[in-house]
CSV table of C-alpha atoms in Angstrom, one decimal:
chain,number,residue,atom,x,y,z
A,1,MET,CA,99.1,64.4,63.2
A,2,LEU,CA,97.9,67.4,61.3
A,3,GLY,CA,100.1,68.6,58.5
A,4,LYS,CA,101.8,71.9,58.4
A,5,LYS,CA,99.4,73.3,55.8
A,6,VAL,CA,96.3,72.3,57.8
A,7,LEU,CA,97.9,73.9,60.9
A,8,PHE,CA,98.6,77.1,59.0
A,9,LEU,CA,95.0,77.2,57.6
A,10,LEU,CA,93.6,76.7,61.1
A,11,GLY,CA,95.8,79.4,62.4
A,12,LEU,CA,94.8,81.8,59.7
A,13,ALA,CA,91.1,81.0,60.3
A,14,ALA,CA,91.5,81.8,64.0
A,15,PHE,CA,93.2,85.0,63.2
A,16,GLN,CA,90.4,86.0,60.7
A,17,ALA,CA,87.8,85.1,63.3
A,18,ASN,CA,89.5,87.2,66.0
A,19,SER,CA,89.8,90.1,63.6
A,20,ALA,CA,86.2,89.9,62.8
A,21,GLU,CA,85.3,90.0,66.5
A,22,LEU,CA,87.2,93.2,67.2
A,23,SER,CA,85.2,96.4,67.2
A,24,SER,CA,86.3,99.2,64.9
A,25,GLU,CA,87.8,101.0,68.0
A,26,HIS,CA,89.8,97.9,69.0
A,27,LYS,CA,91.0,97.5,65.4
A,28,THR,CA,92.2,101.1,65.5
A,29,TRP,CA,94.1,100.4,68.7
A,30,VAL,CA,95.6,97.3,67.3
A,31,GLU,CA,96.9,99.2,64.3
A,32,GLU,CA,98.3,102.0,66.5
A,33,LEU,CA,100.0,99.5,68.8
A,34,SER,CA,101.5,97.6,65.9
A,35,THR,CA,103.0,100.7,64.5
A,36,LYS,CA,104.3,102.0,67.7
A,37,TYR,CA,105.8,98.9,69.2
A,38,ASP,CA,106.7,97.0,66.0
A,39,VAL,CA,104.4,94.0,66.8
A,40,SER,CA,102.4,92.6,64.0
A,41,GLU,CA,98.6,93.1,64.0
A,42,GLU,CA,98.3,89.3,63.7
A,43,LYS,CA,100.2,88.8,67.0
A,44,LEU,CA,98.3,91.5,68.7
A,45,THR,CA,94.9,90.1,67.5
A,46,ASP,CA,95.8,86.6,68.4
A,47,ALA,CA,96.9,87.6,71.9
A,48,ILE,CA,93.5,89.4,72.4
A,49,GLY,CA,91.8,86.2,71.2
A,50,GLN,CA,93.7,84.2,73.9
A,51,ALA,CA,93.1,86.7,76.7
A,52,LYS,CA,90.2,86.5,79.1
A,53,PHE,CA,88.3,89.3,80.7
A,54,ASP,CA,88.9,89.3,84.5
A,55,GLU,CA,86.3,91.3,86.5
A,56,ASN,CA,88.4,90.8,89.7
A,57,VAL,CA,91.2,92.9,88.1
A,58,LEU,CA,88.9,95.8,87.7
A,59,THR,CA,87.8,95.5,91.3
A,60,LYS,CA,91.3,95.4,92.6
A,61,ILE,CA,92.6,98.4,90.7
A,62,GLN,CA,89.8,100.5,91.9
A,63,THR,CA,90.3,99.5,95.5
A,64,PRO,CA,94.2,99.5,96.0
A,65,TRP,CA,95.7,99.3,99.5
A,66,GLU,CA,97.1,102.8,98.9
A,67,LYS,CA,93.7,104.2,99.4
A,68,LYS,CA,93.8,103.2,103.0
A,69,PRO,CA,94.8,105.6,105.8
A,70,TRP,CA,98.4,105.3,106.9
A,71,TYR,CA,97.5,103.7,110.2
A,72,LYS,CA,95.9,100.8,108.3
A,73,TYR,CA,98.4,100.7,105.4
A,74,ALA,CA,101.7,100.7,107.4
A,75,PRO,CA,100.9,97.5,109.4
A,76,ILE,CA,100.5,95.5,106.2
A,77,PHE,CA,104.1,95.9,105.3
A,78,ILE,CA,106.1,97.1,108.4
A,79,THR,CA,106.0,93.8,110.3
A,80,GLU,CA,108.4,91.8,112.4
A,81,SER,CA,108.2,88.9,109.9
A,82,ARG,CA,109.1,91.2,107.0
A,83,ILE,CA,111.9,92.6,108.9
A,84,ASN,CA,113.3,89.4,110.0
A,85,LYS,CA,112.9,87.8,106.6
A,86,GLY,CA,114.5,90.9,105.1
A,87,VAL,CA,117.6,90.5,107.2
A,88,GLU,CA,117.8,86.8,106.3
A,89,TYR,CA,117.4,87.5,102.6
A,90,TRP,CA,120.1,90.3,102.7
A,91,LYS,CA,122.5,87.8,104.3
A,92,GLN,CA,121.6,85.1,101.8
A,93,TYR,CA,122.5,87.4,98.9
A,94,GLU,CA,124.9,89.7,100.8
A,95,ASP,CA,127.5,89.7,97.9
A,96,THR,CA,124.9,90.6,95.3
A,97,PHE,CA,123.4,93.4,97.4
A,98,ALA,CA,126.9,94.8,98.0
A,99,LYS,CA,127.7,94.6,94.3
A,100,ALA,CA,124.4,96.4,93.4
A,101,GLU,CA,125.0,99.1,96.0
A,102,ALA,CA,128.6,99.6,94.7
A,103,GLU,CA,127.6,99.8,91.0
A,104,TYR,CA,124.4,101.7,91.3
A,105,GLY,CA,124.8,103.7,94.6
A,106,VAL,CA,121.5,102.5,96.0
A,107,PRO,CA,121.6,101.2,99.6
A,108,ALA,CA,121.2,97.5,100.0
A,109,GLN,CA,118.4,97.9,102.6
A,110,VAL,CA,116.2,100.0,100.1
A,111,ILE,CA,116.5,97.1,97.5
A,112,VAL,CA,115.7,94.6,100.2
A,113,ALA,CA,112.7,96.6,101.3
A,114,ILE,CA,111.4,96.9,97.8
A,115,MET,CA,111.4,93.1,97.4
A,116,GLY,CA,109.9,92.8,100.9
A,117,VAL,CA,106.9,95.0,100.1
A,118,GLU,CA,106.4,93.8,96.5
A,119,THR,CA,106.6,90.1,96.9
A,120,PHE,CA,107.7,89.1,100.5
A,121,TYR,CA,111.1,88.3,99.0
A,122,GLY,CA,109.6,86.2,96.2
A,123,LYS,CA,107.0,84.4,98.2
A,124,TYR,CA,104.0,86.1,96.6
A,125,LYS,CA,104.7,87.1,93.0
A,126,GLY,CA,101.1,87.2,91.9
A,127,ASN,CA,98.7,84.6,90.7
A,128,ILE,CA,96.8,86.5,87.9
A,129,SER,CA,97.5,85.9,84.2
A,130,VAL,CA,99.5,88.9,83.0
A,131,LEU,CA,97.9,88.6,79.6
A,132,ASP,CA,94.4,88.7,81.2
A,133,SER,CA,95.2,91.6,83.5
A,134,LEU,CA,96.7,93.8,80.8
A,135,TYR,CA,93.9,92.9,78.4
A,136,THR,CA,91.2,93.6,80.9
A,137,LEU,CA,92.7,97.0,81.9
A,138,GLY,CA,93.8,97.9,78.4
A,139,PHE,CA,90.6,97.2,76.6
A,140,ASN,CA,88.0,97.6,79.3
A,141,TYR,CA,89.2,100.3,81.7
A,142,PRO,CA,88.9,103.7,79.9
A,143,SER,CA,90.5,105.8,82.5
A,144,ARG,CA,93.9,104.1,82.1
A,145,GLY,CA,93.3,102.1,79.0
A,146,LYS,CA,95.9,103.8,76.9
A,147,PHE,CA,98.7,103.0,79.4
A,148,PHE,CA,97.7,99.3,79.8
A,149,ARG,CA,97.2,98.8,76.1
A,150,GLN,CA,100.8,99.9,75.7
A,151,GLU,CA,101.9,97.5,78.3
A,152,PHE,CA,99.8,94.8,76.6
A,153,ALA,CA,101.8,95.3,73.3
A,154,GLN,CA,105.1,95.4,75.2
A,155,TYR,CA,104.2,92.2,77.1
A,156,ILE,CA,103.7,90.4,73.8
A,157,LYS,CA,107.0,91.6,72.5
A,158,LEU,CA,108.8,90.8,75.8
A,159,SER,CA,107.2,87.3,75.9
A,160,GLU,CA,108.5,86.6,72.4
A,161,GLN,CA,112.0,87.7,73.4
A,162,GLN,CA,112.0,85.8,76.7
A,163,GLY,CA,110.4,82.6,75.2
A,164,TRP,CA,107.4,82.9,77.5
A,165,LYS,CA,104.0,81.4,76.7
A,166,LEU,CA,101.5,84.3,76.6
A,167,THR,CA,99.0,82.7,78.8
A,168,GLU,CA,101.3,81.2,81.4
A,169,THR,CA,103.1,84.2,83.0
A,170,GLN,CA,101.5,85.3,86.2
A,171,GLY,CA,101.7,88.5,88.2
A,172,SER,CA,99.8,91.2,89.9
A,173,TYR,CA,96.4,92.6,88.9
A,174,ALA,CA,98.2,95.4,87.2
A,175,GLY,CA,100.4,93.1,85.1
A,176,ALA,CA,103.6,93.4,87.2
A,177,MET,CA,105.9,90.4,87.2
A,178,GLY,CA,108.6,88.8,89.2
A,179,LEU,CA,110.4,89.4,92.4
A,180,GLY,CA,110.5,93.1,92.0
A,181,GLN,CA,107.1,93.4,90.2
A,182,PHE,CA,108.2,95.1,87.0
A,183,ILE,CA,105.6,95.9,84.4
A,184,SER,CA,106.6,94.9,80.9
A,185,SER,CA,108.0,98.3,79.8
A,186,SER,CA,110.2,98.6,83.0
A,187,TYR,CA,111.3,94.9,82.5
A,188,THR,CA,112.5,95.9,79.0
A,189,HIS,CA,114.1,99.3,79.8
A,190,TYR,CA,115.6,98.6,83.3
A,191,GLY,CA,116.2,94.9,83.5
A,192,VAL,CA,119.8,93.8,83.7
A,193,ASP,CA,121.6,90.6,83.4
A,194,PHE,CA,123.2,91.0,86.8
A,195,SER,CA,124.1,87.3,87.1
A,196,GLY,CA,126.0,87.3,83.8
A,197,ASP,CA,124.3,84.2,82.4
A,198,GLY,CA,123.2,85.8,79.2
A,199,LYS,CA,119.6,86.5,80.0
A,200,VAL,CA,117.5,88.8,82.1
A,201,ASP,CA,115.3,86.8,84.5
A,202,MET,CA,113.6,88.8,87.1
A,203,ILE,CA,110.9,86.2,87.7
A,204,ASN,CA,113.1,83.4,89.0
A,205,ASP,CA,116.6,84.8,89.5
A,206,PRO,CA,117.1,87.0,92.6
A,207,VAL,CA,120.4,88.2,91.4
A,208,ASP,CA,118.9,89.7,88.2
A,209,ALA,CA,116.1,91.2,90.3
A,210,ILE,CA,118.4,92.8,92.8
A,211,GLY,CA,120.5,94.4,90.0
A,212,SER,CA,117.5,95.5,88.0
A,213,ILE,CA,115.8,97.2,91.0
A,214,ALA,CA,119.1,99.0,91.7
A,215,ASN,CA,119.4,100.0,88.1
A,216,TYR,CA,115.7,101.3,88.1
A,217,PHE,CA,116.5,103.6,91.1
A,218,SER,CA,119.7,104.8,89.6
A,219,LYS,CA,118.0,105.7,86.3
A,220,HIS,CA,115.4,107.6,88.3
A,221,LYS,CA,118.0,109.8,89.9
A,222,TRP,CA,118.7,108.2,93.2
A,223,THR,CA,121.4,110.3,95.0
A,224,THR,CA,124.0,108.2,96.8
A,225,ASP,CA,124.5,108.9,100.5
A,226,ALA,CA,121.6,111.4,100.5
A,227,SER,CA,118.7,111.3,103.0
A,228,VAL,CA,115.2,110.2,102.3
A,229,ALA,CA,112.7,111.6,104.8
A,230,TYR,CA,112.4,112.8,108.4
A,231,PRO,CA,109.7,113.1,111.0
A,232,VAL,CA,108.8,116.7,112.0
A,233,LYS,CA,106.6,118.7,114.3
A,234,ALA,CA,104.1,121.0,112.6
A,235,ASP,CA,101.0,123.0,113.4
A,236,SER,CA,98.2,121.7,111.2
A,237,GLU,CA,96.7,125.2,110.6
A,238,LYS,CA,100.0,126.9,109.8
A,239,VAL,CA,101.2,124.3,107.3
A,240,ALA,CA,97.9,123.6,105.5
A,241,ALA,CA,99.0,125.6,102.5
A,242,LEU,CA,102.1,123.6,102.1
A,243,LEU,CA,100.3,120.3,101.7
A,244,SER,CA,99.2,119.0,98.3
A,245,SER,CA,98.4,115.7,96.5
A,246,SER,CA,101.2,116.3,94.0
A,247,LEU,CA,104.3,114.2,94.7
A,248,LYS,CA,106.7,116.7,93.2
A,249,ILE,CA,108.9,118.7,95.5
A,250,LYS,CA,108.2,122.5,95.1
A,251,HIS,CA,109.3,123.9,98.4
A,252,THR,CA,112.6,124.2,100.3
A,253,TRP,CA,113.4,123.5,103.9
A,254,ALA,CA,113.4,127.3,104.4
A,255,ASP,CA,109.8,127.5,103.3
A,256,LEU,CA,108.8,124.8,105.7
A,257,THR,CA,110.6,126.3,108.7
A,258,ALA,CA,109.1,129.6,107.9
A,259,ALA,CA,105.7,127.9,108.6
A,260,GLY,CA,107.0,126.5,111.9
A,261,VAL,CA,108.0,123.1,110.8
A,262,GLU,CA,110.7,121.6,113.1
A,263,LEU,CA,112.7,118.4,112.9
A,264,LYS,CA,112.0,116.1,115.8
A,265,GLU,CA,115.1,115.9,118.0
A,266,SER,CA,115.2,112.1,117.9
A,267,ASP,CA,113.3,109.3,116.3
A,268,ASP,CA,114.4,105.7,116.3
A,269,ARG,CA,113.1,105.3,112.7
A,270,VAL,CA,115.8,107.6,111.2
A,271,PRO,CA,119.3,109.0,112.1
A,272,SER,CA,119.8,112.6,113.2
A,273,ILE,CA,119.9,115.1,110.4
A,274,THR,CA,120.6,118.7,109.6
A,275,ILE,CA,118.8,120.0,106.5
A,276,GLU,CA,120.2,123.0,104.5
A,277,ASP,CA,117.7,125.8,104.1
A,278,SER,CA,118.0,125.5,100.2
A,279,SER,CA,117.3,121.8,100.2
A,280,PRO,CA,114.2,120.8,98.2
A,281,ALA,CA,111.7,119.4,100.8
A,282,LYS,CA,108.1,118.5,100.8
A,283,LEU,CA,105.7,118.2,103.7
A,284,LEU,CA,103.7,115.0,104.0
A,285,LYS,CA,100.8,114.3,106.4
A,286,LEU,CA,100.1,110.7,107.5
A,287,GLN,CA,96.8,109.9,109.0
A,288,GLN,CA,97.1,108.0,112.4
A,289,LEU,CA,94.1,106.7,114.2
A,290,ASP,CA,93.6,109.7,116.5
A,291,SER,CA,96.0,112.3,115.2
A,292,ASP,CA,98.1,113.3,112.1
A,293,GLU,CA,101.8,112.6,111.8
A,294,TYR,CA,104.1,114.9,109.7
A,295,TRP,CA,107.2,114.1,107.7
A,296,VAL,CA,109.4,116.0,105.4
A,297,TYR,CA,110.6,114.1,102.4
A,298,LEU,CA,113.6,114.8,100.1
A,299,ASP,CA,114.5,113.9,96.5
A,300,ASN,CA,115.3,110.2,97.2
A,301,PHE,CA,111.8,109.8,98.6
A,302,TYR,CA,110.4,111.1,95.3
A,303,THR,CA,112.6,108.6,93.5
A,304,ILE,CA,110.9,105.7,95.5
A,305,THR,CA,107.6,107.1,94.3
A,306,ARG,CA,108.7,106.4,90.7
A,307,TYR,CA,108.4,102.7,91.5
A,308,ASN,CA,104.8,103.2,92.8
A,309,HIS,CA,103.2,106.6,92.6
A,310,SER,CA,102.0,106.6,96.2
A,311,PRO,CA,103.6,108.5,99.2
A,312,LEU,CA,102.3,105.7,101.5
A,313,TYR,CA,104.1,103.1,99.5
A,314,ALA,CA,107.3,105.1,99.5
A,315,MET,CA,107.1,105.7,103.2
A,316,ALA,CA,106.5,102.0,103.9
A,317,VAL,CA,109.6,101.1,101.8
A,318,PHE,CA,111.6,103.7,103.6
A,319,GLN,CA,110.6,102.8,107.1
A,320,LEU,CA,110.9,99.1,106.4
A,321,SER,CA,114.4,99.6,105.0
A,322,GLU,CA,115.5,101.4,108.0
A,323,LYS,CA,114.2,98.8,110.4
A,324,ILE,CA,115.9,96.0,108.3
A,325,LYS,CA,119.2,97.9,108.4
A,326,GLN,CA,118.9,98.3,112.2
A,327,ALA,CA,118.0,94.8,112.8
A,328,LYS,CA,120.9,93.5,110.6
A,329,HIS,CA,123.4,95.7,112.3
A,330,ALA,CA,122.1,94.7,115.7
A,331,GLN,CA,123.0,91.0,115.1
Protein backbone atom coordinates (compact mmCIF):
# COMPACT_ATOMS: atom_id res chain seq x y z
CA MET A 1 0.00 0.00 0.00
CA LEU A 2 1.15 3.52 -0.75
CA GLY A 3 1.95 5.71 2.24
CA LYS A 4 0.00 8.85 3.09
CA LYS A 5 2.90 11.06 2.01
CA VAL A 6 3.09 9.39 -1.41
CA LEU A 7 -0.67 9.71 -1.87
CA PHE A 8 -0.50 13.38 -0.92
CA LEU A 9 2.30 14.02 -3.41
CA LEU A 10 0.42 12.19 -6.16
CA GLY A 11 -2.70 14.23 -5.42
CA LEU A 12 -0.69 17.45 -5.45
CA ALA A 13 0.89 16.49 -8.75
CA ALA A 14 -2.53 15.77 -10.26
CA PHE A 15 -3.82 19.12 -9.03
CA GLN A 16 -0.84 20.95 -10.50
CA ALA A 17 -1.25 19.11 -13.80
CA ASN A 18 -4.93 20.00 -13.96
CA SER A 19 -4.15 23.62 -13.12
CA ALA A 20 -1.58 23.73 -15.90
CA GLU A 21 -4.11 22.40 -18.39
CA LEU A 22 -6.67 25.09 -17.67
CA SER A 23 -6.81 28.02 -20.03
CA SER A 24 -6.48 31.52 -18.58
CA GLU A 25 -10.23 31.98 -19.07
CA HIS A 26 -10.98 28.77 -17.20
CA LYS A 27 -8.65 29.76 -14.40
CA THR A 28 -10.52 33.06 -14.09
CA TRP A 29 -13.81 31.18 -13.90
CA VAL A 30 -12.42 28.87 -11.23
CA GLU A 31 -11.28 31.84 -9.15
CA GLU A 32 -14.70 33.50 -9.46
CA LEU A 33 -16.58 30.31 -8.58
CA SER A 34 -14.32 29.63 -5.62
CA THR A 35 -14.98 33.06 -4.18
CA LYS A 36 -18.72 33.08 -4.86
CA TYR A 37 -19.54 29.57 -3.63
CA ASP A 38 -16.83 29.02 -1.02
CA VAL A 39 -15.36 26.01 -2.82
CA SER A 40 -11.59 25.76 -2.97
CA GLU A 41 -9.89 26.26 -6.31
CA GLU A 42 -8.22 22.89 -5.76
CA LYS A 43 -11.56 21.09 -5.51
CA LEU A 44 -12.93 22.91 -8.55
CA THR A 45 -9.85 22.14 -10.61
CA ASP A 46 -9.84 18.53 -9.47
CA ALA A 47 -13.50 18.19 -10.47
CA ILE A 48 -12.74 19.63 -13.90
CA GLY A 49 -9.96 17.08 -14.21
CA GLN A 50 -12.39 14.25 -13.46
CA ALA A 51 -15.12 15.53 -15.77
CA LYS A 52 -15.52 14.39 -19.35
CA PHE A 53 -16.84 16.38 -22.28
CA ASP A 54 -20.09 14.84 -23.57
CA GLU A 55 -21.08 16.00 -27.05
CA ASN A 56 -24.45 14.27 -26.63
CA VAL A 57 -25.29 16.78 -23.88
CA LEU A 58 -24.80 19.68 -26.27
CA THR A 59 -27.00 18.00 -28.86
CA LYS A 60 -29.79 17.38 -26.37
CA ILE A 61 -29.86 20.88 -24.91
CA GLN A 62 -30.15 22.36 -28.39
CA THR A 63 -33.01 20.04 -29.38
CA PRO A 64 -35.29 19.92 -26.31
CA TRP A 65 -38.74 18.37 -26.49
CA GLU A 66 -40.18 21.79 -25.64
CA LYS A 67 -39.34 22.93 -29.17
CA LYS A 68 -41.93 20.52 -30.54
CA PRO A 69 -45.43 21.79 -31.41
CA TRP A 70 -48.07 21.04 -28.77
CA TYR A 71 -49.70 18.25 -30.78
CA LYS A 72 -46.39 16.35 -30.73
CA TYR A 73 -45.33 17.35 -27.22
CA ALA A 74 -48.52 16.55 -25.31
CA PRO A 75 -48.73 12.85 -26.30
CA ILE A 76 -45.28 12.26 -24.80
CA PHE A 77 -46.57 13.00 -21.30
CA ILE A 78 -50.35 12.85 -21.25
CA THR A 79 -50.78 9.12 -21.64
CA GLU A 80 -52.95 6.44 -20.09
CA SER A 81 -49.89 4.75 -18.60
CA ARG A 82 -48.77 7.97 -16.90
CA ILE A 83 -52.28 8.62 -15.63
CA ASN A 84 -52.76 5.11 -14.29
CA LYS A 85 -49.30 4.96 -12.73
CA GLY A 86 -49.94 8.41 -11.24
CA VAL A 87 -53.07 7.19 -9.49
CA GLU A 88 -51.17 4.14 -8.23
CA TYR A 89 -48.28 6.29 -6.98
CA TRP A 90 -50.65 8.73 -5.28
CA LYS A 91 -52.32 5.87 -3.43
CA GLN A 92 -48.97 4.36 -2.48
CA TYR A 93 -47.85 7.60 -0.80
CA GLU A 94 -51.29 9.00 0.03
CA ASP A 95 -50.39 10.11 3.55
CA THR A 96 -47.26 11.88 2.33
CA PHE A 97 -49.09 13.70 -0.46
CA ALA A 98 -51.83 14.72 1.99
CA LYS A 99 -49.21 16.02 4.44
CA ALA A 100 -47.45 18.00 1.69
CA GLU A 101 -50.72 19.51 0.51
CA ALA A 102 -51.65 20.47 4.07
CA GLU A 103 -48.27 22.02 4.89
CA TYR A 104 -47.54 23.78 1.61
CA GLY A 105 -50.96 24.31 0.03
CA VAL A 106 -49.98 22.62 -3.23
CA PRO A 107 -52.54 20.10 -4.59
CA ALA A 108 -51.41 16.50 -4.43
CA GLN A 109 -52.25 15.91 -8.09
CA VAL A 110 -49.84 18.67 -9.18
CA ILE A 111 -46.97 17.10 -7.20
CA VAL A 112 -47.85 13.69 -8.64
CA ALA A 113 -47.90 15.12 -12.17
CA ILE A 114 -44.50 16.76 -11.75
CA MET A 115 -43.02 13.40 -10.76
CA GLY A 116 -44.85 11.77 -13.65
CA VAL A 117 -43.55 14.19 -16.26
CA GLU A 118 -40.04 14.41 -14.85
CA THR A 119 -39.18 10.77 -14.15
CA PHE A 120 -42.27 8.60 -14.67
CA TYR A 121 -42.52 8.36 -10.88
CA GLY A 122 -38.86 7.50 -10.42
CA LYS A 123 -38.47 5.02 -13.26
CA TYR A 124 -36.28 7.29 -15.43
CA LYS A 125 -34.07 9.54 -13.32
CA GLY A 126 -31.43 10.08 -16.00
CA ASN A 127 -28.35 8.15 -17.04
CA ILE A 128 -25.87 10.94 -17.72
CA SER A 129 -23.09 11.85 -15.29
CA VAL A 130 -24.14 15.07 -13.55
CA LEU A 131 -20.50 16.09 -13.33
CA ASP A 132 -20.01 15.56 -17.08
CA SER A 133 -23.20 17.35 -18.09
CA LEU A 134 -22.51 20.41 -15.94
CA TYR A 135 -18.88 20.55 -17.05
CA THR A 136 -19.85 20.22 -20.71
CA LEU A 137 -22.46 22.98 -20.49
CA GLY A 138 -20.58 25.20 -18.07
CA PHE A 139 -17.27 25.24 -19.88
CA ASN A 140 -18.23 24.47 -23.48
CA TYR A 141 -21.63 26.09 -24.10
CA PRO A 142 -21.14 29.88 -24.16
CA SER A 143 -24.80 30.91 -24.43
CA ARG A 144 -25.61 29.48 -21.00
CA GLY A 145 -22.15 28.82 -19.66
CA LYS A 146 -22.35 31.16 -16.68
CA PHE A 147 -25.48 29.46 -15.32
CA PHE A 148 -24.08 25.95 -15.68
CA ARG A 149 -20.68 26.88 -14.25
CA GLN A 150 -22.51 28.07 -11.16
CA GLU A 151 -24.41 24.78 -11.03
CA PHE A 152 -21.10 22.94 -11.47
CA ALA A 153 -19.66 24.65 -8.39
CA GLN A 154 -22.81 24.07 -6.38
CA TYR A 155 -22.85 20.40 -7.39
CA ILE A 156 -19.33 19.98 -6.00
CA LYS A 157 -20.38 21.60 -2.74
CA LEU A 158 -23.61 19.58 -2.57
CA SER A 159 -21.77 16.33 -3.29
CA GLU A 160 -19.43 16.99 -0.40
CA GLN A 161 -22.35 17.70 1.92
CA GLN A 162 -24.25 14.60 0.79
CA GLY A 163 -21.24 12.29 0.67
CA TRP A 164 -21.66 11.60 -3.06
CA LYS A 165 -18.81 10.59 -5.32
CA LEU A 166 -18.55 13.29 -7.97
CA THR A 167 -18.48 10.92 -10.92
CA GLU A 168 -21.23 8.54 -9.79
CA THR A 169 -24.36 10.69 -9.53
CA GLN A 170 -26.48 10.50 -12.68
CA GLY A 171 -29.26 12.71 -13.96
CA SER A 172 -30.53 14.57 -17.00
CA TYR A 173 -28.50 16.20 -19.76
CA ALA A 174 -28.94 19.50 -17.89
CA GLY A 175 -27.63 18.11 -14.60
CA ALA A 176 -31.01 17.64 -12.88
CA MET A 177 -31.19 14.84 -10.32
CA GLY A 178 -33.59 12.57 -8.52
CA LEU A 179 -37.31 11.86 -8.56
CA GLY A 180 -38.19 15.52 -9.05
CA GLN A 181 -35.18 16.39 -11.21
CA PHE A 182 -33.76 19.22 -9.11
CA ILE A 183 -30.64 21.02 -10.27
CA SER A 184 -27.94 21.49 -7.64
CA SER A 185 -28.96 25.00 -6.57
CA SER A 186 -32.62 23.98 -6.23
CA TYR A 187 -31.62 20.85 -4.32
CA THR A 188 -29.74 23.06 -1.86
CA HIS A 189 -32.32 25.84 -1.53
CA TYR A 190 -35.62 23.93 -1.69
CA GLY A 191 -34.84 20.38 -0.60
CA VAL A 192 -36.50 19.37 2.69
CA ASP A 193 -36.10 16.42 5.01
CA PHE A 194 -39.78 15.50 4.76
CA SER A 195 -39.19 11.99 6.08
CA GLY A 196 -37.51 13.30 9.23
CA ASP A 197 -34.54 10.95 9.02
CA GLY A 198 -31.98 13.73 9.33
CA LYS A 199 -30.99 14.05 5.66
CA VAL A 200 -32.42 15.34 2.39
CA ASP A 201 -32.50 12.55 -0.17
CA MET A 202 -34.45 13.43 -3.29
CA ILE A 203 -32.66 10.83 -5.36
CA ASN A 204 -33.91 7.72 -3.58
CA ASP A 205 -36.51 8.85 -1.01
CA PRO A 206 -39.97 9.59 -2.48
CA VAL A 207 -41.07 11.22 0.79
CA ASP A 208 -38.31 13.84 0.62
CA ALA A 209 -38.97 14.35 -3.09
CA ILE A 210 -42.69 14.95 -2.53
CA GLY A 211 -42.08 17.43 0.26
CA SER A 212 -39.35 19.21 -1.66
CA ILE A 213 -41.47 19.65 -4.79
CA ALA A 214 -44.29 21.07 -2.67
CA ASN A 215 -41.83 23.41 -0.94
CA TYR A 216 -40.48 24.55 -4.30
CA PHE A 217 -43.95 25.52 -5.51
CA SER A 218 -44.80 27.19 -2.23
CA LYS A 219 -41.62 29.27 -2.35
CA HIS A 220 -42.50 30.28 -5.92
CA LYS A 221 -45.83 31.75 -4.81
CA TRP A 222 -48.30 28.95 -5.48
CA THR A 223 -51.74 30.20 -4.40
CA THR A 224 -53.77 27.60 -2.52
CA ASP A 225 -57.20 26.80 -3.97
CA ALA A 226 -56.63 29.12 -6.95
CA SER A 227 -57.13 28.11 -10.58
CA VAL A 228 -54.41 27.34 -13.11
CA ALA A 229 -55.66 27.60 -16.72
CA TYR A 230 -58.83 27.40 -18.82
CA PRO A 231 -59.61 26.67 -22.47
CA VAL A 232 -61.11 29.61 -24.35
CA LYS A 233 -62.52 30.60 -27.72
CA ALA A 234 -60.65 33.32 -29.57
CA ASP A 235 -60.40 34.91 -33.02
CA SER A 236 -56.78 34.57 -34.13
CA GLU A 237 -56.75 37.98 -35.84
CA LYS A 238 -58.34 39.85 -32.93
CA VAL A 239 -56.05 38.39 -30.28
CA ALA A 240 -52.74 38.49 -32.16
CA ALA A 241 -51.57 41.53 -30.19
CA LEU A 242 -52.20 39.74 -26.89
CA LEU A 243 -49.82 36.90 -27.65
CA SER A 244 -46.14 37.05 -26.71
CA SER A 245 -43.27 34.69 -25.96
CA SER A 246 -42.88 36.17 -22.47
CA LEU A 247 -44.24 33.97 -19.71
CA LYS A 248 -45.08 36.91 -17.45
CA ILE A 249 -48.72 37.82 -17.05
CA LYS A 250 -49.23 41.41 -18.17
CA HIS A 251 -52.94 41.44 -19.00
CA THR A 252 -56.19 41.05 -17.10
CA TRP A 253 -59.24 38.99 -17.93
CA ALA A 254 -60.95 42.28 -18.93
CA ASP A 255 -58.21 42.91 -21.52
CA LEU A 256 -58.83 39.50 -23.03
CA THR A 257 -62.61 39.71 -23.10
CA ALA A 258 -62.31 43.11 -24.79
CA ALA A 259 -60.57 41.26 -27.64
CA GLY A 260 -63.41 38.75 -27.83
CA VAL A 261 -61.88 35.96 -25.75
CA GLU A 262 -64.57 33.75 -24.19
CA LEU A 263 -64.43 30.84 -21.79
CA LYS A 264 -65.62 27.58 -23.26
CA GLU A 265 -68.87 26.56 -21.62
CA SER A 266 -67.59 23.10 -20.72
CA ASP A 267 -64.42 21.11 -21.05
CA ASP A 268 -63.69 17.77 -19.41
CA ARG A 269 -60.08 18.79 -18.73
CA VAL A 270 -60.97 21.48 -16.21
CA PRO A 271 -63.90 22.43 -13.93
CA SER A 272 -66.27 25.32 -14.68
CA ILE A 273 -64.97 28.77 -13.78
CA THR A 274 -65.86 32.41 -13.44
CA ILE A 275 -62.90 34.78 -13.73
CA GLU A 276 -63.00 38.29 -12.26
CA ASP A 277 -62.33 41.10 -14.73
CA SER A 278 -59.34 42.25 -12.66
CA SER A 279 -57.73 38.80 -12.53
CA PRO A 280 -54.23 38.66 -14.06
CA ALA A 281 -54.53 36.47 -17.13
CA LYS A 282 -52.44 35.57 -20.16
CA LEU A 283 -53.51 34.16 -23.48
CA LEU A 284 -51.67 31.09 -24.73
CA LYS A 285 -51.85 29.56 -28.20
CA LEU A 286 -51.17 25.85 -28.60
CA GLN A 287 -50.47 24.44 -32.03
CA GLN A 288 -52.64 21.50 -32.97
CA LEU A 289 -52.19 19.53 -36.18
CA ASP A 290 -54.82 21.38 -38.22
CA SER A 291 -55.71 24.36 -36.02
CA ASP A 292 -54.74 26.48 -33.05
CA GLU A 293 -56.07 25.95 -29.55
CA TYR A 294 -56.32 28.82 -27.07
CA TRP A 295 -56.03 28.82 -23.30
CA VAL A 296 -55.94 31.48 -20.64
CA TYR A 297 -53.51 30.92 -17.82
CA LEU A 298 -53.36 32.47 -14.36
CA ASP A 299 -50.72 33.00 -11.66
CA ASN A 300 -50.46 29.34 -10.64
CA PHE A 301 -49.63 28.37 -14.22
CA TYR A 302 -46.79 30.87 -14.13
CA THR A 303 -45.59 29.21 -10.92
CA ILE A 304 -45.38 25.86 -12.75
CA THR A 305 -43.15 27.53 -15.36
CA ARG A 306 -40.66 28.33 -12.58
CA TYR A 307 -39.97 24.60 -12.52
CA ASN A 308 -39.38 24.51 -16.27
CA HIS A 309 -39.51 27.72 -18.28
CA SER A 310 -41.82 26.37 -20.96
CA PRO A 311 -45.58 26.92 -21.34
CA LEU A 312 -45.82 23.50 -23.00
CA TYR A 313 -44.27 21.87 -19.95
CA ALA A 314 -46.59 23.72 -17.59
CA MET A 315 -49.65 22.81 -19.67
CA ALA A 316 -48.62 19.15 -19.79
CA VAL A 317 -48.20 19.09 -16.02
CA PHE A 318 -51.54 20.81 -15.51
CA GLN A 319 -53.54 18.62 -17.87
CA LEU A 320 -51.89 15.45 -16.57
CA SER A 321 -52.64 16.51 -12.99
CA GLU A 322 -56.32 17.01 -13.80
CA LYS A 323 -56.58 13.65 -15.51
CA ILE A 324 -54.86 11.89 -12.60
CA LYS A 325 -57.22 13.56 -10.14
CA GLN A 326 -60.27 12.61 -12.21
CA ALA A 327 -59.09 9.01 -12.58
CA LYS A 328 -58.41 8.67 -8.86
CA HIS A 329 -61.78 10.13 -7.86
CA ALA A 330 -63.55 7.86 -10.34
CA GLN A 331 -62.28 4.74 -8.57
